[in-house]
Short mmCIF file of N, CA and C in Angstrom, two decimals:
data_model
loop_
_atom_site.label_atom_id
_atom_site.label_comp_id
_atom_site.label_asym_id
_atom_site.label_seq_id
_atom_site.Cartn_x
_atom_site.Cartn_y
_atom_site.Cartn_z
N UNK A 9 35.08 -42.70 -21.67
CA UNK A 9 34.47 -41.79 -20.72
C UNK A 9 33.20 -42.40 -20.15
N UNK A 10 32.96 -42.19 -18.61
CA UNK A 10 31.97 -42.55 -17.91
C UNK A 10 30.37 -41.75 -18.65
N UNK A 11 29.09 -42.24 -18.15
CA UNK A 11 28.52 -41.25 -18.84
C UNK A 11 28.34 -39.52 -17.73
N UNK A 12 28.78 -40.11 -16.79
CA UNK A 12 29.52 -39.13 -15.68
C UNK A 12 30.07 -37.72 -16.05
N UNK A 13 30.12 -37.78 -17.35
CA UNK A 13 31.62 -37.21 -17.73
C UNK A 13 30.59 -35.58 -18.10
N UNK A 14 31.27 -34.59 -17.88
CA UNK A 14 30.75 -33.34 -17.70
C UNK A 14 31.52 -32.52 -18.98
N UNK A 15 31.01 -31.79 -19.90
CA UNK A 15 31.62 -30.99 -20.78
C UNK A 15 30.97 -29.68 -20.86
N UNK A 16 31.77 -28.69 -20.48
CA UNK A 16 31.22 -27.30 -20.50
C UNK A 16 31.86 -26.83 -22.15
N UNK A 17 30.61 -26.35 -22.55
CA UNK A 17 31.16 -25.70 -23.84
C UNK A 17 30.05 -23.97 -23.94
N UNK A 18 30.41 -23.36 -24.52
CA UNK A 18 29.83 -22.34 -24.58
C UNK A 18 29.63 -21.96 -26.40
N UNK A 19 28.63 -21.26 -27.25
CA UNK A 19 28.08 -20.52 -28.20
C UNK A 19 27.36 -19.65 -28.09
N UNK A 20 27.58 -19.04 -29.44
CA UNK A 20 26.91 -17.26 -29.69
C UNK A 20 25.19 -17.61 -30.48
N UNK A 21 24.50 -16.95 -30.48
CA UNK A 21 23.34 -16.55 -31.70
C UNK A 21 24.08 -15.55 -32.33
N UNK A 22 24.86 -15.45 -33.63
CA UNK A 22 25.31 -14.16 -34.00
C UNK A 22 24.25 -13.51 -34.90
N UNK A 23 23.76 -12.41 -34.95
CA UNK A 23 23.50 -11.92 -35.51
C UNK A 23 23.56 -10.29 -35.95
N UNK A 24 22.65 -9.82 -37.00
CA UNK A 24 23.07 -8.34 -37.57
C UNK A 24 21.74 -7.88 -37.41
N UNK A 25 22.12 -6.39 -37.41
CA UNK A 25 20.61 -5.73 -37.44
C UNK A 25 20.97 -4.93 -38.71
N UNK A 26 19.41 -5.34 -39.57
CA UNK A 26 19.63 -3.92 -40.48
C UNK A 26 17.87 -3.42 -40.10
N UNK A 27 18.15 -2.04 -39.87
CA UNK A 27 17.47 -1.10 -39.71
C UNK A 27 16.12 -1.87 -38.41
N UNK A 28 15.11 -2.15 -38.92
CA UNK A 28 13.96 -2.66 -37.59
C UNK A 28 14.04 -4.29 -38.34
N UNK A 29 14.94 -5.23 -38.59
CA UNK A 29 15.24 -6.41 -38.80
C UNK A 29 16.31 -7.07 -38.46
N UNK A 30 16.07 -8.04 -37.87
CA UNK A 30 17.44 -9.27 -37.92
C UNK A 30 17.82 -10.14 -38.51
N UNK A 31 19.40 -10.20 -38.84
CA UNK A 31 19.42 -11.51 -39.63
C UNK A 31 20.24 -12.42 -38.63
N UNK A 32 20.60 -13.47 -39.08
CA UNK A 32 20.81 -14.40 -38.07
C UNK A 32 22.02 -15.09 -38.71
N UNK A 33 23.34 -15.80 -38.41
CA UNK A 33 24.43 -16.49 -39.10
C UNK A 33 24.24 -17.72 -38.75
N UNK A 34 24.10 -18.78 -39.78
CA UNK A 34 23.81 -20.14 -39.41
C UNK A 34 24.63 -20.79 -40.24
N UNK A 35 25.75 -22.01 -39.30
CA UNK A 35 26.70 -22.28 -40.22
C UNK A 35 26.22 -24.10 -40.58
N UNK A 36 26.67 -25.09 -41.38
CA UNK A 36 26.50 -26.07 -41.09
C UNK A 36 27.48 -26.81 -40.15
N UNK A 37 26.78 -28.22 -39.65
CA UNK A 37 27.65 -28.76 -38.86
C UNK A 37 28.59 -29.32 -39.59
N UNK A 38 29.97 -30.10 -38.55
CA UNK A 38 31.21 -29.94 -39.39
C UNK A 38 30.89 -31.27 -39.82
N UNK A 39 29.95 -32.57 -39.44
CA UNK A 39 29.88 -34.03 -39.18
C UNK A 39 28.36 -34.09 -40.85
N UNK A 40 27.65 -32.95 -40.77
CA UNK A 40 26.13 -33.53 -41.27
C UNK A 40 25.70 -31.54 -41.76
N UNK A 41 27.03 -32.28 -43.27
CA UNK A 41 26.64 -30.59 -43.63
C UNK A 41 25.04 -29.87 -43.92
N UNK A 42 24.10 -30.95 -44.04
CA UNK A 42 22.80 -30.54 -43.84
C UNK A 42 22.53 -29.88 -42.72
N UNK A 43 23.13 -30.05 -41.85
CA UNK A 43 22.24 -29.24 -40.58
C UNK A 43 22.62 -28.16 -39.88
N UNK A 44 22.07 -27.24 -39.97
CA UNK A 44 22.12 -25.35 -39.51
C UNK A 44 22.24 -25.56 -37.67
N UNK A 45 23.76 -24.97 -37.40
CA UNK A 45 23.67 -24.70 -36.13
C UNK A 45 24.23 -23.37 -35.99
N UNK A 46 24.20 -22.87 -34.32
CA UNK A 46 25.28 -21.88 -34.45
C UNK A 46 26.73 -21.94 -33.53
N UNK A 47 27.51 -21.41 -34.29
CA UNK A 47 28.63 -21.78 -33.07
C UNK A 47 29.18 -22.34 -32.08
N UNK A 48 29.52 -22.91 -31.71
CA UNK A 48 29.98 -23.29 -30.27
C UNK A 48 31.07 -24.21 -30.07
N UNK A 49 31.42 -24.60 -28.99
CA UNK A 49 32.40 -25.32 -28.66
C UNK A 49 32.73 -25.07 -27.44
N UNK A 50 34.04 -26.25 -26.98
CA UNK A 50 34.20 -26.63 -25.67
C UNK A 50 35.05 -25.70 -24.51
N UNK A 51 34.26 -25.21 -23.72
CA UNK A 51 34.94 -23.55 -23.33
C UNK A 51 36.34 -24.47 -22.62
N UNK A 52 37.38 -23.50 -23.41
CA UNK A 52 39.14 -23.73 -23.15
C UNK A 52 39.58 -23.48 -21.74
N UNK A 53 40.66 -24.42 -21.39
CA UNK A 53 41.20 -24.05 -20.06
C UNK A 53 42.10 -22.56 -20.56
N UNK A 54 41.44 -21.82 -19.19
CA UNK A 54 42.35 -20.38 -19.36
C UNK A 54 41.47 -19.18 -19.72
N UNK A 55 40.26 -19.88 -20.77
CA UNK A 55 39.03 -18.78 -21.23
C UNK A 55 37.84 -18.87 -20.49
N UNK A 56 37.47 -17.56 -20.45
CA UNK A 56 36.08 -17.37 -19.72
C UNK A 56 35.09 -17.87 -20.89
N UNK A 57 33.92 -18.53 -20.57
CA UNK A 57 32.85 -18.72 -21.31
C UNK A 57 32.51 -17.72 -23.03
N UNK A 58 32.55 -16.70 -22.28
CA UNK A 58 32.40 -15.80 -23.75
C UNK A 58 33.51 -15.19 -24.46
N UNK A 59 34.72 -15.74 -23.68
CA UNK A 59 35.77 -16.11 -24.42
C UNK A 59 35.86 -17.00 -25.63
N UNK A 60 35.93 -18.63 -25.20
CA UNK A 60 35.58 -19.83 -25.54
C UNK A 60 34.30 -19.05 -26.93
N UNK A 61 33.53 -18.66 -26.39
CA UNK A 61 32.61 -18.53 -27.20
C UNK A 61 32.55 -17.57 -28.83
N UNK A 62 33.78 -16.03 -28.36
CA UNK A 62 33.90 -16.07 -29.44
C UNK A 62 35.41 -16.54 -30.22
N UNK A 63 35.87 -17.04 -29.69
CA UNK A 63 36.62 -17.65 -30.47
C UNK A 63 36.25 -18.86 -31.50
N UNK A 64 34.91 -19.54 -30.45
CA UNK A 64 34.70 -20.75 -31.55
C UNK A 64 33.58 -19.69 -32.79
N UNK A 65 33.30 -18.55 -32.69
CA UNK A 65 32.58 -17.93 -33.50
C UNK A 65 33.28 -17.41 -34.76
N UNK A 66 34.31 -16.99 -34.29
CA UNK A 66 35.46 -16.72 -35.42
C UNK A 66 35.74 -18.01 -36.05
N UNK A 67 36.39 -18.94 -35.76
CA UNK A 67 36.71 -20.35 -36.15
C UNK A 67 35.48 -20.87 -37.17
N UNK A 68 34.36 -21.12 -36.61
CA UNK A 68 33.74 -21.79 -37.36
C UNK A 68 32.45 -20.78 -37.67
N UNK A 69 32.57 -19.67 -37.83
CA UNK A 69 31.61 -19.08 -38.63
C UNK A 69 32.30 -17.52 -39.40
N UNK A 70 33.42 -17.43 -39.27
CA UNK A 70 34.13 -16.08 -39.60
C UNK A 70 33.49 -14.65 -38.95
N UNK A 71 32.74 -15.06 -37.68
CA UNK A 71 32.20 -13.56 -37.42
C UNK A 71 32.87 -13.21 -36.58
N UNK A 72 32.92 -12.01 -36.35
CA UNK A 72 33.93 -10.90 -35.18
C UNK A 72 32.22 -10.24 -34.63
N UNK A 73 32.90 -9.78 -33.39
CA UNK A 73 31.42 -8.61 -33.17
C UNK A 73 31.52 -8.52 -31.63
N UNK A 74 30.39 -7.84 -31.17
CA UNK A 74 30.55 -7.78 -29.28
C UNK A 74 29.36 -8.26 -28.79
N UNK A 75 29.92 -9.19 -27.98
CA UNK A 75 29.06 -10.77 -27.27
C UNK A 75 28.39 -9.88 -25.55
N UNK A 76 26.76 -9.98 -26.07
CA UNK A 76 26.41 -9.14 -24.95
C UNK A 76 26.51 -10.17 -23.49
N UNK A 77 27.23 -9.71 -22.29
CA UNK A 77 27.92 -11.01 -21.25
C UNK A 77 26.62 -11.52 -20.77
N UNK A 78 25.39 -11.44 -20.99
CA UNK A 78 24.55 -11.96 -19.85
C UNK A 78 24.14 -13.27 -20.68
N UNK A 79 24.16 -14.39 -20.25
CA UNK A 79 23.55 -15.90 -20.68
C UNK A 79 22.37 -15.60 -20.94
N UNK A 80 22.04 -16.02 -22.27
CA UNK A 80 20.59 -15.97 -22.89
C UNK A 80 19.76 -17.43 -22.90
N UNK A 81 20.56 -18.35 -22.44
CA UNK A 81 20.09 -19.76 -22.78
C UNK A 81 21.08 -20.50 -22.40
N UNK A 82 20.90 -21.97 -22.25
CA UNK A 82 21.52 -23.30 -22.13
C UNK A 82 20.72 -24.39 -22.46
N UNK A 83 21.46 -25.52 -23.11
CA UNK A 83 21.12 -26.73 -23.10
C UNK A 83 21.96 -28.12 -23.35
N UNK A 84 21.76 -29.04 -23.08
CA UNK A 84 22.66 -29.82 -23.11
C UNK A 84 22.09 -31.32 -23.91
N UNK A 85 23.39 -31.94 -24.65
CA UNK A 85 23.24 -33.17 -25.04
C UNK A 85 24.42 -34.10 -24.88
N UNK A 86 23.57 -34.91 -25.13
CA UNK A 86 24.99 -36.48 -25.20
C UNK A 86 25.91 -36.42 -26.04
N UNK A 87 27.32 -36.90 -25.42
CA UNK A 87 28.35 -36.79 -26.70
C UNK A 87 29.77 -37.41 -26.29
N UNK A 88 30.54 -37.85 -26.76
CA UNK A 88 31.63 -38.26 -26.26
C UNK A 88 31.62 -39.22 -24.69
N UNK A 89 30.43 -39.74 -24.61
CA UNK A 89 29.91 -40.86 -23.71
C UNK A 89 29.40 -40.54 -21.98
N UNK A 90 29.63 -38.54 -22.72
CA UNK A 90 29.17 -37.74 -21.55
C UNK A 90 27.84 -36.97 -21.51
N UNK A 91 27.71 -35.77 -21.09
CA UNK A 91 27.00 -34.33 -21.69
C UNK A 91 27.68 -33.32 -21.77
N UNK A 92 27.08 -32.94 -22.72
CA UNK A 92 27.95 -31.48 -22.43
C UNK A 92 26.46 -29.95 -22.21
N UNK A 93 27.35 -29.15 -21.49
CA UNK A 93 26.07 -28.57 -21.32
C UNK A 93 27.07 -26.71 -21.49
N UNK A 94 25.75 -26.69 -22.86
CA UNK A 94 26.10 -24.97 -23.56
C UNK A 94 25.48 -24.09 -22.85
N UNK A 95 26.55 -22.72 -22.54
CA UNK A 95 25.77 -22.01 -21.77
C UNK A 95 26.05 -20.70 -23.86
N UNK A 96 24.65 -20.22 -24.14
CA UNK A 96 24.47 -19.13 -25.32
C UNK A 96 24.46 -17.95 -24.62
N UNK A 97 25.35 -17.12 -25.43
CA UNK A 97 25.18 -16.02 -25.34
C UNK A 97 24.72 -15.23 -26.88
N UNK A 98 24.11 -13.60 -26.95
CA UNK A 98 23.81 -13.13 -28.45
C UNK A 98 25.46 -12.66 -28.45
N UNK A 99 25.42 -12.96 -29.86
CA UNK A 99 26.51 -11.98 -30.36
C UNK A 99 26.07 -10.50 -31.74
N UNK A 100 26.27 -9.66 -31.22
CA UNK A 100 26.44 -8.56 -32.67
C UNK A 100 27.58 -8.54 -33.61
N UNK A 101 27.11 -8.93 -34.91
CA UNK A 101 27.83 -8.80 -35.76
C UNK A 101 28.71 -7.72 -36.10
N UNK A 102 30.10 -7.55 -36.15
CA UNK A 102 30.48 -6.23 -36.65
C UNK A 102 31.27 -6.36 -37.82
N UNK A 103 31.87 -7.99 -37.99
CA UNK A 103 32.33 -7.59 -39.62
C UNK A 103 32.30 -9.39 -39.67
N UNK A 104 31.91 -9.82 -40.92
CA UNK A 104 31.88 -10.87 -41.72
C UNK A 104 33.46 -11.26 -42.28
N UNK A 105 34.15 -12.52 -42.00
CA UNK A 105 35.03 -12.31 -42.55
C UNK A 105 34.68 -13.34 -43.79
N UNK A 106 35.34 -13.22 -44.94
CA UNK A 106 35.40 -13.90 -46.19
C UNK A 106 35.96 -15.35 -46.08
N UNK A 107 37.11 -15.63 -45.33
CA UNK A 107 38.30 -16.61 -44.97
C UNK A 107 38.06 -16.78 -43.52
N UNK A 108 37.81 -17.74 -43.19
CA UNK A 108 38.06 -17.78 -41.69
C UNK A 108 38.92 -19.36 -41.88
N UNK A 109 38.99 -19.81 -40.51
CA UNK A 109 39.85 -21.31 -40.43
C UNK A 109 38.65 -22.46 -40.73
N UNK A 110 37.31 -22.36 -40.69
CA UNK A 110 36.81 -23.70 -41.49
C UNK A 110 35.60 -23.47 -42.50
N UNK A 111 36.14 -22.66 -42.98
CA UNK A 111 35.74 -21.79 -44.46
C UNK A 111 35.56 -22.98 -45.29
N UNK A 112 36.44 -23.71 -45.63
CA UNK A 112 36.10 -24.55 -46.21
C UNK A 112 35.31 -26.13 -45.79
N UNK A 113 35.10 -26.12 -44.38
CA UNK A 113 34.99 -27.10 -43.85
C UNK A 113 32.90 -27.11 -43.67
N UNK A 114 32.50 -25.84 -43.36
CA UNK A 114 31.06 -25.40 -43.06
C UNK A 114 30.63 -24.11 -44.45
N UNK A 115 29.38 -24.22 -44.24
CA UNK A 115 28.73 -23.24 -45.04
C UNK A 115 28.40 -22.54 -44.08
N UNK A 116 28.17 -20.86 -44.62
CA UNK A 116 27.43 -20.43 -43.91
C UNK A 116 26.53 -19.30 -44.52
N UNK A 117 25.42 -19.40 -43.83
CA UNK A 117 24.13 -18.29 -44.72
C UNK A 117 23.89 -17.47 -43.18
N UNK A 118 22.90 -16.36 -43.89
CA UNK A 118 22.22 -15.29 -43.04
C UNK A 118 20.72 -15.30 -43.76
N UNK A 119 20.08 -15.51 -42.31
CA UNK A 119 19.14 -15.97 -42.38
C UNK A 119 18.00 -14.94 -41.44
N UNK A 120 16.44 -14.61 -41.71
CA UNK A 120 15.47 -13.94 -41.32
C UNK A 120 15.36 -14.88 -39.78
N UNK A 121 15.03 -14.11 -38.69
CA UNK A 121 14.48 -14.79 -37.72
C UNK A 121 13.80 -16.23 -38.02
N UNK A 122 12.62 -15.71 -38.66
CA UNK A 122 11.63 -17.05 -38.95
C UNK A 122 12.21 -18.42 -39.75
N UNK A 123 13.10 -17.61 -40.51
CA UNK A 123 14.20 -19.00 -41.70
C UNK A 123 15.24 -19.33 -40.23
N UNK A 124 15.46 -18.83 -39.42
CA UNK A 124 16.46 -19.69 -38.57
C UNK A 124 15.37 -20.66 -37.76
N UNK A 125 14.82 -20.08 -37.18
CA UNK A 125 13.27 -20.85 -36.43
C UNK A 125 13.07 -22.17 -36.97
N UNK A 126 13.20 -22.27 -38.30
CA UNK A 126 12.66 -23.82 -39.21
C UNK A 126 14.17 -23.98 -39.48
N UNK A 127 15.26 -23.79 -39.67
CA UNK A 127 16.21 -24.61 -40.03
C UNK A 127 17.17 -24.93 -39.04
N UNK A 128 17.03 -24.65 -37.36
CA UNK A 128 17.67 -24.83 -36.54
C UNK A 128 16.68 -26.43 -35.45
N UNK A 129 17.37 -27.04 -35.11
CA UNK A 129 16.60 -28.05 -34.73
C UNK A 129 16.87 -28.43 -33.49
N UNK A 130 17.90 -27.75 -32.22
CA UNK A 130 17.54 -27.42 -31.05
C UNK A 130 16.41 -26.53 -30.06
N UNK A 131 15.86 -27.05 -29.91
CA UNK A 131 14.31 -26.38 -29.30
C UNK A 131 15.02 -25.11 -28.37
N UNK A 132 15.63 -24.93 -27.38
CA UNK A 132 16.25 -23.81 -26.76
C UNK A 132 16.89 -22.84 -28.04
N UNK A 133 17.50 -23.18 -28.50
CA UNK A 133 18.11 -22.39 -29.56
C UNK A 133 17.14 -21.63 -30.36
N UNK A 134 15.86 -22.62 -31.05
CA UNK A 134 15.02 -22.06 -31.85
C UNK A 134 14.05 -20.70 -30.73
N UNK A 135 13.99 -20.78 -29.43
CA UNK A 135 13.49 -20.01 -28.68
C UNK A 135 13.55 -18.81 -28.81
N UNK A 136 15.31 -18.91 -28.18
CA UNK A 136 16.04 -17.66 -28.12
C UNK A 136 15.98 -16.65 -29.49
N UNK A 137 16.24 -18.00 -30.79
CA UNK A 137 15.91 -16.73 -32.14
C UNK A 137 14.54 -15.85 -31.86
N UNK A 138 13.49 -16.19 -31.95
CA UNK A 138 12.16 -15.95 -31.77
C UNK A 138 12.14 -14.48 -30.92
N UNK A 139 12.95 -14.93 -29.71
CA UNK A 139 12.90 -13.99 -28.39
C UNK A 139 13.94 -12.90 -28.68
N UNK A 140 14.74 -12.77 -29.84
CA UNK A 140 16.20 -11.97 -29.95
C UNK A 140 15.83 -10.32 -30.20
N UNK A 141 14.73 -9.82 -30.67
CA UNK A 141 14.34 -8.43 -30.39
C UNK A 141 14.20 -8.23 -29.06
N UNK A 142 12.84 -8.89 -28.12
CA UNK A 142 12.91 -8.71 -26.88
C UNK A 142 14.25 -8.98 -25.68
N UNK A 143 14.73 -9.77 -26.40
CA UNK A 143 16.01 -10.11 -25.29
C UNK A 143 17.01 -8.79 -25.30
N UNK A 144 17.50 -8.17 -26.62
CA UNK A 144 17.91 -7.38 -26.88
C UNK A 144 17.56 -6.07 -26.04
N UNK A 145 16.14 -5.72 -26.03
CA UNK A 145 15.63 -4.66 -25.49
C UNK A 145 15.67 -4.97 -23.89
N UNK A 146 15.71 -6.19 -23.46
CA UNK A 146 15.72 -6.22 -21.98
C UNK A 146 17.33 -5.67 -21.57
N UNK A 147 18.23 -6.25 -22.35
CA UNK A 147 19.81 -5.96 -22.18
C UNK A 147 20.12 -4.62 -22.11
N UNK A 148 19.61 -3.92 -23.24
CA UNK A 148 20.06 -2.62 -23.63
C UNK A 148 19.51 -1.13 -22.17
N UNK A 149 17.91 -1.98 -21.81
CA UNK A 149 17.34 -1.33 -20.56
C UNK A 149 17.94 -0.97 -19.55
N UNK A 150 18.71 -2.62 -19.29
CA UNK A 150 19.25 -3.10 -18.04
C UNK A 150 20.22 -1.67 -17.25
#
């Protein structure tokens, strides 16, 4: 591939609310099980973005839930001799599954705003955690 080469992929922030708190689902990557990301992958011919998006959420983090449609973020990196560039959306948690398809392949924890903040190491990503009460309340206004 040229470095030309364009990859649209789309991911969730999933997270849960309990009561006036959030927790956050952070799975490891599938390459460098040390490192906390969230979801994503390469949006499919045939799926809309937050399609693509929760499907790769189910897949590689076992969460189900309802993906609020408005883009909360993007960013992009090098990969496959291209970029690829993520458009995030939040997701709400509505059920955890036990088994998902790379259950055995990733870990995954739930984590306080501030514990995702230090163990996530995309700067856009770490934002959006930070911003996920207010973003929330701008959506819900809307």
């Amino acid at each position: 591939m040229s470095r030309d080469s364009f990859y649209a992929q789309s991911g969730v922030i999933p997270f849960i609310r309990q009561a006036e708190e959030f927790r956050i689902v952070l799975i490891t990557a599938s390459n460098r099980r040390q490192r906390w990301i969230v979801p994503k992958g390469n949006v499919e011919k045939y799926l809309t973005p937050i399609e693509s998006a929760a499907k790769e959420a189910r897949e590689e983090a076992g969460v189900l839930g309802y993906i609020y449609p408005k883009q909360v973020g993007e960013y992009q990196y090098p990969k496959w001799g291209g970029i690829c560039h993520v458009q995030l959306f939040l997701l709400e948690v509505e059920q955890l599954l036990t088994i998902w398809d790379e259950h055995k392949a990733r870990s995954r924890r739930l984590v306080t705003l501030t514990e995702a903040y230090h163990l996530l190491d995309i700067p856009e990503v770490k934002n959006i955690v930070l911003q996920l009460p207010s973003l929330l309340a701008d959506m819900i206004t809307l």
